CSV table of C-alpha atoms in Angstrom, one decimal:
chain,number,residue,atom,x,y,z
A,132,MET,CA,10.3,-46.0,42.1
A,133,GLU,CA,13.4,-47.1,44.1
A,134,LYS,CA,15.1,-48.4,40.9
A,135,GLU,CA,14.2,-45.2,39.1
A,136,THR,CA,15.8,-43.1,41.9
A,137,LYS,CA,18.9,-45.3,41.9
A,138,VAL,CA,19.3,-44.8,38.1
A,139,ARG,CA,18.7,-41.0,38.5
A,140,LEU,CA,21.5,-40.8,41.2
A,141,GLN,CA,23.9,-42.8,39.1
A,142,VAL,CA,23.3,-40.5,36.1
A,143,LEU,CA,23.9,-37.5,38.4
A,144,ASP,CA,27.1,-39.0,39.7
A,145,GLY,CA,28.1,-39.8,36.1
A,146,LEU,CA,27.6,-36.2,35.1
A,147,ARG,CA,29.7,-35.1,38.0
A,148,GLY,CA,32.5,-37.5,37.1
A,149,TYR,CA,32.5,-36.3,33.5
A,150,PHE,CA,32.6,-32.6,34.3
A,151,ILE,CA,35.3,-32.9,37.0
A,152,LEU,CA,37.6,-34.2,34.3
A,153,TRP,CA,36.5,-31.3,32.1
A,154,ILE,CA,37.2,-28.8,34.8
A,155,GLY,CA,40.6,-30.2,35.6
A,156,ILE,CA,41.7,-30.0,32.0
A,157,PHE,CA,40.2,-26.5,31.6
A,158,ASN,CA,41.8,-25.1,34.8
A,159,THR,CA,45.2,-26.6,33.8
A,160,LEU,CA,45.1,-25.0,30.4
A,161,SER,CA,43.9,-21.7,31.9
A,162,ILE,CA,46.9,-21.6,34.4
A,163,LEU,CA,49.4,-22.4,31.6
A,164,GLN,CA,47.8,-19.7,29.4
A,165,THR,CA,48.0,-17.2,32.3
A,166,LEU,CA,51.6,-17.9,33.1
A,167,SER,CA,52.8,-18.1,29.4
A,168,PRO,CA,50.2,-17.1,26.7
A,169,ASN,CA,50.0,-19.4,23.8
A,170,VAL,CA,47.8,-19.0,20.7
A,171,TYR,CA,46.8,-22.7,20.5
A,172,ILE,CA,45.8,-23.0,24.1
A,173,ALA,CA,43.9,-19.7,23.7
A,174,GLY,CA,41.9,-21.3,20.9
A,175,ILE,CA,41.1,-24.4,22.9
A,176,LEU,CA,40.0,-22.3,25.9
A,177,LEU,CA,37.7,-20.3,23.7
A,178,LEU,CA,35.9,-23.5,22.7
A,179,ILE,CA,35.5,-24.8,26.3
A,180,ASN,CA,35.4,-21.6,28.3
A,181,ASP,CA,32.6,-21.3,30.9
A,182,LYS,CA,30.8,-24.4,29.7
A,183,GLY,CA,32.1,-26.8,32.3
A,184,TRP,CA,31.2,-24.6,35.3
A,185,PHE,CA,27.8,-23.7,33.8
A,186,CYS,CA,27.0,-27.5,33.7
A,187,LEU,CA,28.4,-28.1,37.2
A,188,CYS,CA,26.1,-25.3,38.5
A,189,GLY,CA,23.1,-27.1,37.2
A,190,ILE,CA,24.3,-30.4,38.7
A,191,PHE,CA,24.9,-28.7,42.1
A,192,GLY,CA,21.5,-27.2,42.0
A,193,TYR,CA,20.0,-30.6,41.3
A,194,SER,CA,21.9,-32.1,44.2
A,195,PHE,CA,20.8,-29.2,46.5
A,196,GLY,CA,17.2,-30.0,45.5
A,197,LEU,CA,17.6,-33.7,46.3
A,198,LEU,CA,19.1,-32.9,49.7
A,199,LEU,CA,16.3,-30.5,50.6
A,200,GLN,CA,13.7,-33.1,49.6
A,201,SER,CA,15.0,-35.7,52.2
A,202,GLU,CA,14.3,-35.3,55.9
A,203,GLU,CA,17.9,-36.2,56.8
A,204,GLY,CA,19.4,-33.9,54.2
A,205,LEU,CA,17.2,-31.0,55.3
A,206,LYS,CA,18.5,-31.4,58.9
A,207,VAL,CA,22.2,-31.3,57.9
A,208,PHE,CA,22.0,-28.9,54.9
A,209,LEU,CA,23.0,-25.8,56.8
A,210,LYS,CA,26.0,-27.5,58.3
A,211,ARG,CA,27.1,-28.9,55.0
A,212,MET,CA,26.9,-25.4,53.4
A,213,VAL,CA,29.0,-23.9,56.2
A,214,LEU,CA,31.6,-26.6,55.9
A,215,LEU,CA,31.6,-26.2,52.1
A,216,PHE,CA,32.2,-22.5,52.5
A,217,LEU,CA,35.1,-23.0,54.9
A,218,LEU,CA,36.6,-25.6,52.5
A,219,GLY,CA,36.2,-23.0,49.7
A,220,ILE,CA,38.2,-20.5,51.7
A,221,ILE,CA,41.0,-23.0,52.1
A,222,ASN,CA,40.8,-23.9,48.5
A,223,SER,CA,41.1,-20.2,47.5
A,224,PHE,CA,44.7,-20.4,48.7
A,225,LEU,CA,45.4,-23.1,46.1
A,226,PHE,CA,43.4,-21.8,43.1
A,227,TYR,CA,42.0,-18.3,42.4
A,228,GLY,CA,39.0,-19.8,40.6
A,229,ASP,CA,37.5,-21.6,43.6
A,230,ILE,CA,33.7,-22.2,43.3
A,231,LEU,CA,33.0,-24.1,46.5
A,232,LYS,CA,32.3,-21.0,48.7
A,233,ASP,CA,30.1,-19.5,46.0
A,234,TYR,CA,28.0,-22.7,45.8
A,235,ALA,CA,27.8,-22.7,49.6
A,236,LEU,CA,26.4,-19.2,49.7
A,237,ILE,CA,23.9,-19.9,46.9
A,238,GLY,CA,22.9,-23.1,48.7
A,239,LEU,CA,22.1,-21.1,51.8
A,240,LEU,CA,20.1,-18.6,49.7
A,241,LEU,CA,18.1,-21.5,48.2
A,242,TYR,CA,17.5,-22.9,51.6
A,243,SER,CA,16.1,-19.6,52.9
A,244,LEU,CA,13.9,-19.1,49.8
A,245,GLN,CA,12.8,-22.7,49.1
A,246,ASN,CA,9.2,-22.2,50.0
A,247,PRO,CA,8.4,-19.2,47.7
A,248,ILE,CA,10.6,-20.9,44.9
A,249,ASN,CA,8.6,-24.1,45.2
A,250,LYS,CA,5.3,-22.3,45.2
A,251,HIS,CA,6.2,-20.0,42.3
A,252,PRO,CA,8.9,-21.7,40.1
A,253,GLN,CA,8.1,-19.7,37.0
A,254,TRP,CA,8.1,-16.4,38.7
A,255,SER,CA,11.3,-17.3,40.6
A,256,LEU,CA,13.1,-18.3,37.4
A,257,GLY,CA,11.7,-15.2,35.6
A,258,ILE,CA,13.0,-12.8,38.2
A,259,VAL,CA,16.5,-14.3,38.3
A,260,SER,CA,16.6,-14.4,34.5
A,261,ALA,CA,15.6,-10.7,34.4
A,262,LEU,CA,18.3,-9.8,37.0
A,263,VAL,CA,20.9,-11.7,34.8
A,264,LEU,CA,19.9,-9.8,31.7
A,265,LEU,CA,19.8,-6.4,33.4
A,266,SER,CA,23.2,-6.9,35.0
A,267,LEU,CA,24.7,-7.7,31.6
A,268,TYR,CA,23.2,-4.6,30.2
A,269,TRP,CA,24.3,-2.2,33.0
A,270,VAL,CA,27.6,-3.7,34.1
A,271,ASP,CA,30.7,-3.6,31.8
A,272,PHE,CA,33.2,-6.5,31.6
A,273,ASP,CA,35.8,-5.1,34.0
A,274,MET,CA,37.6,-8.2,35.3
A,275,ALA,CA,40.9,-6.7,34.1
A,276,LYS,CA,40.7,-4.3,37.0
A,277,ALA,CA,41.6,-7.2,39.4
A,278,GLY,CA,45.1,-7.1,37.8
A,279,ASN,CA,47.3,-9.5,35.9
A,280,PHE,CA,47.7,-12.8,37.7
A,281,ALA,CA,51.3,-13.3,36.4
A,282,GLN,CA,52.3,-9.9,37.9
A,283,ILE,CA,50.5,-10.7,41.2
A,284,LEU,CA,52.4,-14.0,41.3
A,285,LYS,CA,55.7,-12.2,41.1
A,286,ALA,CA,54.7,-9.8,43.9
A,287,LYS,CA,52.9,-12.1,46.3
A,288,GLY,CA,54.4,-15.5,45.6
A,289,TRP,CA,52.5,-18.3,47.3
A,290,LEU,CA,49.7,-15.9,48.4
A,291,ALA,CA,49.0,-15.0,44.7
A,292,PRO,CA,45.8,-17.2,44.3
A,293,ILE,CA,44.0,-15.8,47.3
A,294,THR,CA,45.1,-12.3,46.6
A,295,TYR,CA,43.8,-12.4,43.0
A,296,ASN,CA,40.6,-14.0,44.2
A,297,LEU,CA,40.0,-11.2,46.7
A,298,GLN,CA,40.8,-8.5,44.1
A,299,LEU,CA,38.2,-10.0,41.8
A,300,TYR,CA,35.5,-9.6,44.5
A,301,ILE,CA,36.6,-6.1,45.5
A,302,GLN,CA,37.5,-4.5,42.2
A,303,SER,CA,35.4,-6.2,39.5
A,304,LYS,CA,31.7,-5.4,39.5
A,305,TYR,CA,31.2,-7.9,36.6
A,306,PHE,CA,32.7,-10.7,38.7
A,307,LEU,CA,30.8,-9.8,41.8
A,308,ILE,CA,27.4,-9.2,40.2
A,309,CYS,CA,27.1,-10.8,36.7
A,310,TYR,CA,29.2,-13.9,37.4
A,311,HIS,CA,27.3,-14.8,40.6
A,312,LEU,CA,23.9,-14.0,39.2
A,313,GLU,CA,24.6,-16.3,36.3
A,314,MET,CA,25.8,-19.0,38.8
A,315,LEU,CA,22.6,-18.5,40.8
A,316,TRP,CA,20.6,-18.8,37.5
A,317,LEU,CA,22.1,-22.1,36.6
A,318,VAL,CA,21.9,-23.5,40.1
A,319,LEU,CA,18.2,-22.5,40.3
A,320,ILE,CA,17.5,-24.3,37.0
A,321,GLY,CA,19.1,-27.4,38.4
A,322,TYR,CA,17.2,-27.1,41.6
A,323,LEU,CA,13.9,-26.7,39.7
A,324,ALA,CA,14.7,-29.8,37.7
A,325,SER,CA,15.1,-31.8,40.9
A,326,GLN,CA,11.8,-30.5,42.3
A,327,GLN,CA,9.6,-30.7,39.2
A,328,GLY,CA,11.2,-33.6,37.4
A,329,ILE,CA,13.4,-33.1,34.4
A,330,GLU,CA,10.5,-33.9,32.0
A,331,ARG,CA,8.4,-31.0,33.4
A,332,LEU,CA,11.0,-28.3,33.6
A,333,VAL,CA,9.5,-24.9,33.1
A,334,PHE,CA,11.5,-23.9,30.0
A,335,TRP,CA,11.0,-27.2,28.1
A,336,ILE,CA,9.5,-26.5,24.7
A,337,CYS,CA,9.2,-30.0,23.3
A,338,SER,CA,7.6,-33.1,24.8
A,339,SER,CA,10.6,-35.4,24.8
A,340,VAL,CA,14.2,-35.2,26.0
A,341,ARG,CA,15.5,-36.1,22.5
A,342,LYS,CA,13.5,-33.3,20.8
A,343,ASN,CA,14.6,-30.8,23.4
A,344,PHE,CA,18.2,-31.9,22.8
A,345,GLN,CA,17.8,-31.2,19.1
A,346,LEU,CA,16.0,-27.9,19.6
A,347,TYR,CA,18.6,-26.5,22.0
A,348,LEU,CA,21.4,-27.6,19.7
A,349,ILE,CA,19.9,-25.6,16.9
A,350,LEU,CA,19.3,-22.6,19.2
A,351,ASP,CA,23.0,-22.8,20.3
A,352,VAL,CA,24.1,-22.5,16.7
A,353,ILE,CA,22.0,-19.4,16.3
A,354,MET,CA,23.4,-17.9,19.5
A,355,ILE,CA,26.9,-18.5,18.3
A,356,GLY,CA,26.1,-16.6,15.2
A,357,ILE,CA,24.7,-13.7,17.1
A,358,TRP,CA,27.7,-13.6,19.4
A,359,LEU,CA,30.3,-13.7,16.6
A,360,MET,CA,28.5,-11.0,14.7
A,361,ASN,CA,28.2,-8.6,17.7
A,362,THR,CA,31.3,-9.1,19.8
A,363,THR,CA,31.7,-5.4,20.6
A,364,ASN,CA,28.2,-4.6,21.8
A,365,ARG,CA,25.6,-5.7,24.4
A,366,LEU,CA,23.9,-8.0,21.9
A,367,GLY,CA,27.1,-10.0,21.7
A,368,ASN,CA,27.1,-10.4,25.5
A,369,TYR,CA,23.6,-11.8,25.4
A,370,GLY,CA,24.5,-14.0,22.4
A,371,TYR,CA,27.5,-15.4,24.4
A,372,LEU,CA,25.4,-16.0,27.5
A,373,PHE,CA,22.7,-17.9,25.8
A,374,HIS,CA,25.2,-19.8,23.7
A,375,ILE,CA,26.7,-21.1,27.0
A,376,LEU,CA,23.2,-21.8,28.5
A,377,PHE,CA,21.9,-23.6,25.4
A,378,PHE,CA,25.2,-25.5,25.0
A,379,SER,CA,25.0,-26.6,28.6
A,380,ILE,CA,21.4,-27.8,28.1
A,381,TRP,CA,21.8,-29.8,25.0
A,382,TYR,CA,25.2,-31.2,26.0
A,383,MET,CA,23.9,-32.4,29.4
A,384,LEU,CA,20.8,-33.9,27.8
A,385,GLY,CA,23.0,-35.7,25.3
A,386,LEU,CA,25.2,-37.1,28.1
A,387,VAL,CA,22.1,-38.2,30.0
A,388,GLN,CA,20.8,-40.1,27.0
A,389,VAL,CA,24.3,-41.7,26.3
A,390,MET,CA,24.6,-42.8,30.0
A,391,THR,CA,21.1,-44.2,30.0
A,392,LYS,CA,21.7,-46.2,26.8
A,393,LEU,CA,25.2,-47.3,28.0
A,394,PRO,CA,24.8,-48.0,31.7
A,395,LYS,CA,28.4,-49.4,32.0
A,396,LEU,CA,29.8,-46.0,30.9
A,397,GLY,CA,27.4,-44.3,33.4
A,398,SER,CA,28.6,-46.6,36.1
A,399,PHE,CA,32.3,-45.9,35.2
A,400,LEU,CA,31.8,-42.2,35.4
A,401,ALA,CA,29.6,-42.4,38.5
A,402,GLU,CA,32.5,-43.9,40.5
A,403,MET,CA,34.5,-40.7,39.8
A,404,GLY,CA,31.5,-38.5,40.5
A,405,LYS,CA,31.2,-39.9,44.0
A,406,CYS,CA,34.6,-38.5,44.9
A,407,THR,CA,34.2,-35.1,43.1
A,408,LEU,CA,35.1,-33.0,46.1
A,409,SER,CA,38.3,-35.0,46.8
A,410,LEU,CA,39.2,-34.9,43.1
A,411,TYR,CA,38.6,-31.2,42.8
A,412,LEU,CA,40.8,-30.4,45.8
A,413,CYS,CA,43.6,-32.7,44.5
A,414,GLN,CA,43.4,-31.1,41.1
A,415,ASN,CA,43.9,-27.7,42.7
A,416,VAL,CA,46.9,-28.9,44.5
A,417,ILE,CA,48.4,-29.7,41.1
A,418,LEU,CA,47.4,-26.3,39.9
A,419,TYR,CA,49.0,-24.7,42.9
A,420,LEU,CA,52.2,-26.6,42.1
A,421,MET,CA,52.1,-25.2,38.6
A,422,ILE,CA,51.6,-21.7,40.0
A,423,LEU,CA,54.6,-22.0,42.4
A,424,LEU,CA,56.8,-23.3,39.7
A,425,ASN,CA,55.7,-20.5,37.4
A,426,LEU,CA,56.0,-22.7,34.3
A,427,GLU,CA,56.3,-21.6,30.7
A,428,CYS,CA,53.8,-23.0,28.3
A,429,THR,CA,55.5,-25.8,26.2
A,430,MET,CA,54.3,-28.9,24.6
A,431,ILE,CA,56.1,-31.1,27.1
A,432,ILE,CA,54.9,-29.2,30.1
A,433,ASP,CA,51.3,-29.1,28.8
A,434,THR,CA,51.3,-32.9,28.2
A,435,CYS,CA,52.8,-33.6,31.6
A,436,PHE,CA,50.3,-31.6,33.6
A,437,LEU,CA,47.3,-32.6,31.6
A,438,GLY,CA,48.5,-36.2,32.0
A,439,LEU,CA,48.7,-35.7,35.8
A,440,GLN,CA,45.1,-34.4,35.9
A,441,ILE,CA,43.8,-37.3,33.9
A,442,GLY,CA,46.0,-39.8,35.7
A,443,LEU,CA,44.8,-38.6,39.1
A,444,ILE,CA,41.2,-39.2,38.1
A,445,ILE,CA,41.9,-42.7,36.8
A,446,TRP,CA,43.8,-43.6,39.9
A,447,PHE,CA,40.9,-42.4,42.1
A,448,ARG,CA,38.6,-44.5,39.9
A,449,PHE,CA,40.4,-47.8,40.2
A,450,ASP,CA,42.2,-47.6,43.6
A,451,LYS,CA,39.9,-46.9,46.5
A,452,ARG,CA,42.9,-46.7,48.8
A,453,PHE,CA,44.6,-43.9,46.9
A,454,LEU,CA,44.8,-40.8,49.2
A,455,TYR,CA,41.9,-42.3,51.2
A,456,SER,CA,39.6,-42.0,48.2
A,457,ARG,CA,36.4,-40.1,49.1
A,458,PHE,CA,38.0,-39.0,52.3
A,459,TRP,CA,36.7,-35.4,52.0
A,460,GLU,CA,33.2,-36.6,51.2
A,461,ARG,CA,33.0,-38.9,54.2
A,462,TYR,CA,34.6,-36.4,56.5
A,463,TRP,CA,32.3,-33.6,55.3
A,464,ARG,CA,29.2,-35.7,55.8
A,465,THR,CA,30.3,-37.0,59.2
A,466,LEU,CA,31.0,-33.5,60.5
A,467,ALA,CA,27.6,-32.4,59.3
A,468,LEU,CA,25.9,-35.2,61.2
A,469,ARG,CA,27.6,-34.3,64.5
A,470,LYS,CA,26.2,-31.9,67.1
A,471,TRP,CA,28.1,-28.7,67.0
A,472,TRP,CA,26.9,-27.3,70.3
C-alpha cells in the first residue's frame, strides 16, 4: 500500500511538472499574441487553448482530495487556501490570467461541502454538470466587454494585468459564471478521483484505463466535429466544452500510462512538479517583463522568451539552489503549520 501511494504521488507530481511547462509556453504565446497579433501563433493557440488549465484543475482537485484525506492536511487546509488566495492576489499584478486565487476559493468550497459530496458523489457531479451546461446556454461569450489588454497596457502601464483581471470579474458574466463553473467542474472530477480511486470514477464507461483512454479519444474526435460544424450557435459551445473535457481525460490517462511504463520519465517530471508554485510565479515574472517591454511578435522574440520559459524549468530541475528552489512551497507549508493567533 505504501509503495502504491508513493507511485501515485510521483505520477501526480509528474503530471504537474508536465503541465507547468505547457502553461508556461501557452501563456507566453498568449501574451505575444495579445501585444502583437500573429496568424501562426493564433493557430498554435487554437490547438492548445484551455486544455492545459483544464488538466491542471483536475490535478488540483486530486491534490485537494489527498490533503483532506490526511489528518495533518485537514488541520492546515484552510490556512493553505487563505495563503494561496493571498499569493494569487499578488500574482494578479504580474499576469492577468492568475488561477491561484480561484483554486483557493474552490478549495474552500470543497472543504465546506466535503461531507455531502463524499456521501453523494454522483448527485454532486450531476448538479455541477447541469449548472455548467445551463450557464453556457444562458450566458453569452462577452469577455470582450473587459476591454483590449493592449489598450489597457497603454493607459495603465505596470497596473495593466491587475486592471484587466478586475475588469474580467466585473464586466464579463461569461468569465465570472461559466469560466468558474467549468473550473469547479474539473476540480470536482479530480477530487472524486482521489476519493473513489481513479479506477472507480463515476463517469468511467469501460473497465480498464486503456479502454477508457481509447473511448475518450474517439469521443473527443466526435466533439471536435460538432464544434467545427456549429461554431456560431449554442451546440458549438457544448461541442467545444466537451472537446476540452474529453481531450483532458484521454490526454491525462495517456500520460499516466506513459509515466507508469517509463518510471524514469515520471521521476524526471516529478522533480519539476514538486516546485510547481515556485515555477508558476517565476514564469509570470517573465510574462510581466514581456508586458512592460510591450514587445512585438517576431520569430527572434518568440524563440527567446519560449527558450527562457523552458530554460527556467530545466534550471529548477537540475539546480536545487537556483532561486532557493521550492522556496515558495516550503514557506507556504511552514506558514500553514504555524499558529496564527
